[in-house]
């Protein structure tokens, strides 16, 4: 009886360890392709069967230093992105579920990353986004389709 329970639970433990435990840091296991560089060490990547995310600077993984890990700065789904050497601006449409969900365009939020200081202004309304752009004296940056940027830079 114990063996039967152990055999049934083992696959569940493997899945949970891969998505929620220390193994969750092993990005190459769950990222579709190597993220594409944007600026200042930030990159745009796509987890398997998901939307685009913005990652911070890559680093050796704690569990296996020979593997590269990326810290998620902006969760999926990044739909528009613009940048220069000082700033990254992002429009995000959240997803109700992680895999194979359509981004919710009725609930957008905007993000600003200050490359030099790594400051992140997150989940801004459009009005807050415009005001913060003015406060930080960010030049007009063209917001490009994030998936086009991702595909063109591969």
Short mmCIF file of C-alpha atoms in Angstrom, two decimals:
data_model
loop_
_atom_site.label_atom_id
_atom_site.label_comp_id
_atom_site.label_asym_id
_atom_site.label_seq_id
_atom_site.Cartn_x
_atom_site.Cartn_y
_atom_site.Cartn_z
CA UNK A 1 0.00 0.00 0.00
CA UNK A 2 2.80 2.43 0.93
CA UNK A 3 4.57 1.75 -2.38
CA UNK A 4 1.39 2.46 -4.35
CA UNK A 5 0.92 5.81 -2.56
CA UNK A 6 4.58 6.66 -3.03
CA UNK A 7 4.40 5.89 -6.75
CA UNK A 8 1.29 8.03 -7.14
CA UNK A 9 2.74 10.97 -5.18
CA UNK A 10 6.22 10.94 -6.72
CA UNK A 11 5.21 12.55 -10.06
CA UNK A 12 3.32 15.25 -8.18
CA UNK A 13 6.38 16.00 -6.06
CA UNK A 14 8.53 16.29 -9.18
CA UNK A 15 6.09 18.78 -10.75
CA UNK A 16 5.84 20.85 -7.57
CA UNK A 17 9.60 20.88 -7.12
CA UNK A 18 10.01 22.14 -10.67
CA UNK A 19 7.51 24.97 -10.40
CA UNK A 20 7.57 25.95 -6.76
CA UNK A 21 10.74 24.68 -5.08
CA UNK A 22 14.46 25.27 -5.55
CA UNK A 23 14.32 23.76 -9.04
CA UNK A 24 12.01 26.58 -10.13
CA UNK A 25 15.14 28.68 -10.48
CA UNK A 26 16.37 26.51 -13.34
CA UNK A 27 15.07 28.74 -16.10
CA UNK A 28 16.29 26.66 -19.07
CA UNK A 29 13.87 23.92 -17.98
CA UNK A 30 10.84 26.20 -18.26
CA UNK A 31 11.85 28.90 -20.76
CA UNK A 32 11.02 28.31 -24.39
CA UNK A 33 14.29 29.81 -25.73
CA UNK A 34 17.14 31.89 -24.35
CA UNK A 35 15.76 35.34 -23.51
CA UNK A 36 16.68 38.16 -25.90
CA UNK A 37 18.68 41.12 -24.62
CA UNK A 38 16.98 44.51 -24.45
CA UNK A 39 19.37 46.89 -22.67
CA UNK A 40 21.48 47.11 -19.52
CA UNK A 41 21.36 43.35 -18.88
CA UNK A 42 17.55 43.19 -19.03
CA UNK A 43 15.97 40.70 -21.39
CA UNK A 44 12.64 39.58 -22.80
CA UNK A 45 11.74 35.91 -22.49
CA UNK A 46 8.89 33.50 -22.79
CA UNK A 47 8.14 30.68 -20.35
CA UNK A 48 6.84 27.51 -22.01
CA UNK A 49 3.24 27.94 -23.26
CA UNK A 50 3.01 31.43 -21.75
CA UNK A 51 3.29 35.12 -22.48
CA UNK A 52 6.40 37.27 -22.50
CA UNK A 53 8.16 38.42 -19.34
CA UNK A 54 10.96 40.90 -18.63
CA UNK A 55 13.95 39.39 -16.82
CA UNK A 56 16.70 41.08 -14.85
CA UNK A 57 20.38 40.42 -15.20
CA UNK A 58 21.30 36.77 -15.63
CA UNK A 59 23.26 34.95 -12.95
CA UNK A 60 24.49 31.41 -12.21
CA UNK A 61 21.73 29.35 -10.59
CA UNK A 62 22.15 28.49 -6.91
CA UNK A 63 21.43 24.78 -7.44
CA UNK A 64 23.65 24.40 -10.51
CA UNK A 65 26.11 27.25 -11.21
CA UNK A 66 26.70 25.92 -14.73
CA UNK A 67 23.09 26.88 -15.59
CA UNK A 68 21.99 30.48 -16.20
CA UNK A 69 19.03 31.84 -14.24
CA UNK A 70 16.99 34.98 -14.80
CA UNK A 71 15.03 36.91 -12.17
CA UNK A 72 11.55 37.83 -13.36
CA UNK A 73 11.06 41.59 -13.11
CA UNK A 74 7.74 41.86 -14.97
CA UNK A 75 5.38 38.88 -15.15
CA UNK A 76 3.47 37.88 -18.26
CA UNK A 77 2.07 39.10 -20.50
CA UNK A 78 4.28 41.89 -21.74
CA UNK A 79 2.54 43.14 -24.88
CA UNK A 80 4.39 46.41 -25.63
CA UNK A 81 7.95 47.45 -24.84
CA UNK A 82 10.12 50.49 -25.50
CA UNK A 83 13.61 51.39 -24.30
CA UNK A 84 16.74 53.43 -24.56
CA UNK A 85 19.99 53.10 -22.63
CA UNK A 86 18.41 54.63 -19.50
CA UNK A 87 14.83 53.35 -19.32
CA UNK A 88 12.59 50.43 -20.25
CA UNK A 89 8.84 51.03 -20.47
CA UNK A 90 6.33 48.21 -20.67
CA UNK A 91 2.61 47.71 -21.16
CA UNK A 92 1.38 44.47 -19.63
CA UNK A 93 -1.92 42.65 -19.93
CA UNK A 94 -2.22 40.14 -17.08
CA UNK A 95 -3.37 36.56 -17.59
CA UNK A 96 -5.94 34.81 -15.41
CA UNK A 97 -3.96 31.57 -15.56
CA UNK A 98 -0.33 30.83 -16.34
CA UNK A 99 -0.58 28.52 -19.35
CA UNK A 100 -2.33 29.13 -22.68
CA UNK A 101 -4.53 31.97 -21.47
CA UNK A 102 -5.40 35.07 -23.45
CA UNK A 103 -4.01 38.29 -21.95
CA UNK A 104 -6.69 40.52 -20.39
CA UNK A 105 -6.57 43.71 -22.47
CA UNK A 106 -9.32 45.26 -20.32
CA UNK A 107 -6.96 45.49 -17.34
CA UNK A 108 -3.61 46.85 -18.62
CA UNK A 109 -0.84 48.10 -16.38
CA UNK A 110 2.38 49.95 -17.15
CA UNK A 111 5.90 49.57 -15.81
CA UNK A 112 9.04 51.69 -15.91
CA UNK A 113 12.52 50.31 -15.23
CA UNK A 114 15.32 52.78 -14.53
CA UNK A 115 18.29 50.87 -15.93
CA UNK A 116 21.00 52.74 -14.01
CA UNK A 117 19.46 52.21 -10.55
CA UNK A 118 17.36 49.08 -11.27
CA UNK A 119 14.33 50.90 -9.81
CA UNK A 120 11.02 49.45 -11.01
CA UNK A 121 7.78 51.43 -11.00
CA UNK A 122 5.16 48.73 -11.32
CA UNK A 123 1.46 48.22 -11.91
CA UNK A 124 0.88 51.84 -12.86
CA UNK A 125 -2.39 53.07 -14.31
CA UNK A 126 -2.02 54.93 -17.61
CA UNK A 127 -2.37 58.30 -15.83
CA UNK A 128 0.29 57.30 -13.26
CA UNK A 129 2.52 56.04 -16.05
CA UNK A 130 2.33 59.35 -17.96
CA UNK A 131 2.95 61.37 -14.79
CA UNK A 132 5.96 59.19 -13.82
CA UNK A 133 7.36 59.51 -17.37
CA UNK A 134 7.22 63.30 -16.97
CA UNK A 135 8.69 63.20 -13.44
CA UNK A 136 11.61 61.02 -14.57
CA UNK A 137 12.02 63.10 -17.75
CA UNK A 138 11.79 60.02 -19.94
CA UNK A 139 11.90 60.92 -23.62
CA UNK A 140 9.12 59.70 -25.91
CA UNK A 141 9.92 56.04 -26.39
CA UNK A 142 8.13 54.11 -29.10
CA UNK A 143 6.22 51.18 -27.62
CA UNK A 144 6.80 48.22 -29.93
CA UNK A 145 4.90 44.95 -30.10
CA UNK A 146 6.81 42.80 -27.61
CA UNK A 147 6.34 39.54 -29.54
CA UNK A 148 7.77 41.18 -32.69
CA UNK A 149 10.80 42.36 -30.70
CA UNK A 150 11.22 38.88 -29.21
CA UNK A 151 11.08 37.17 -32.61
CA UNK A 152 13.32 39.69 -34.41
CA UNK A 153 16.08 39.50 -31.81
CA UNK A 154 16.38 35.71 -31.75
#
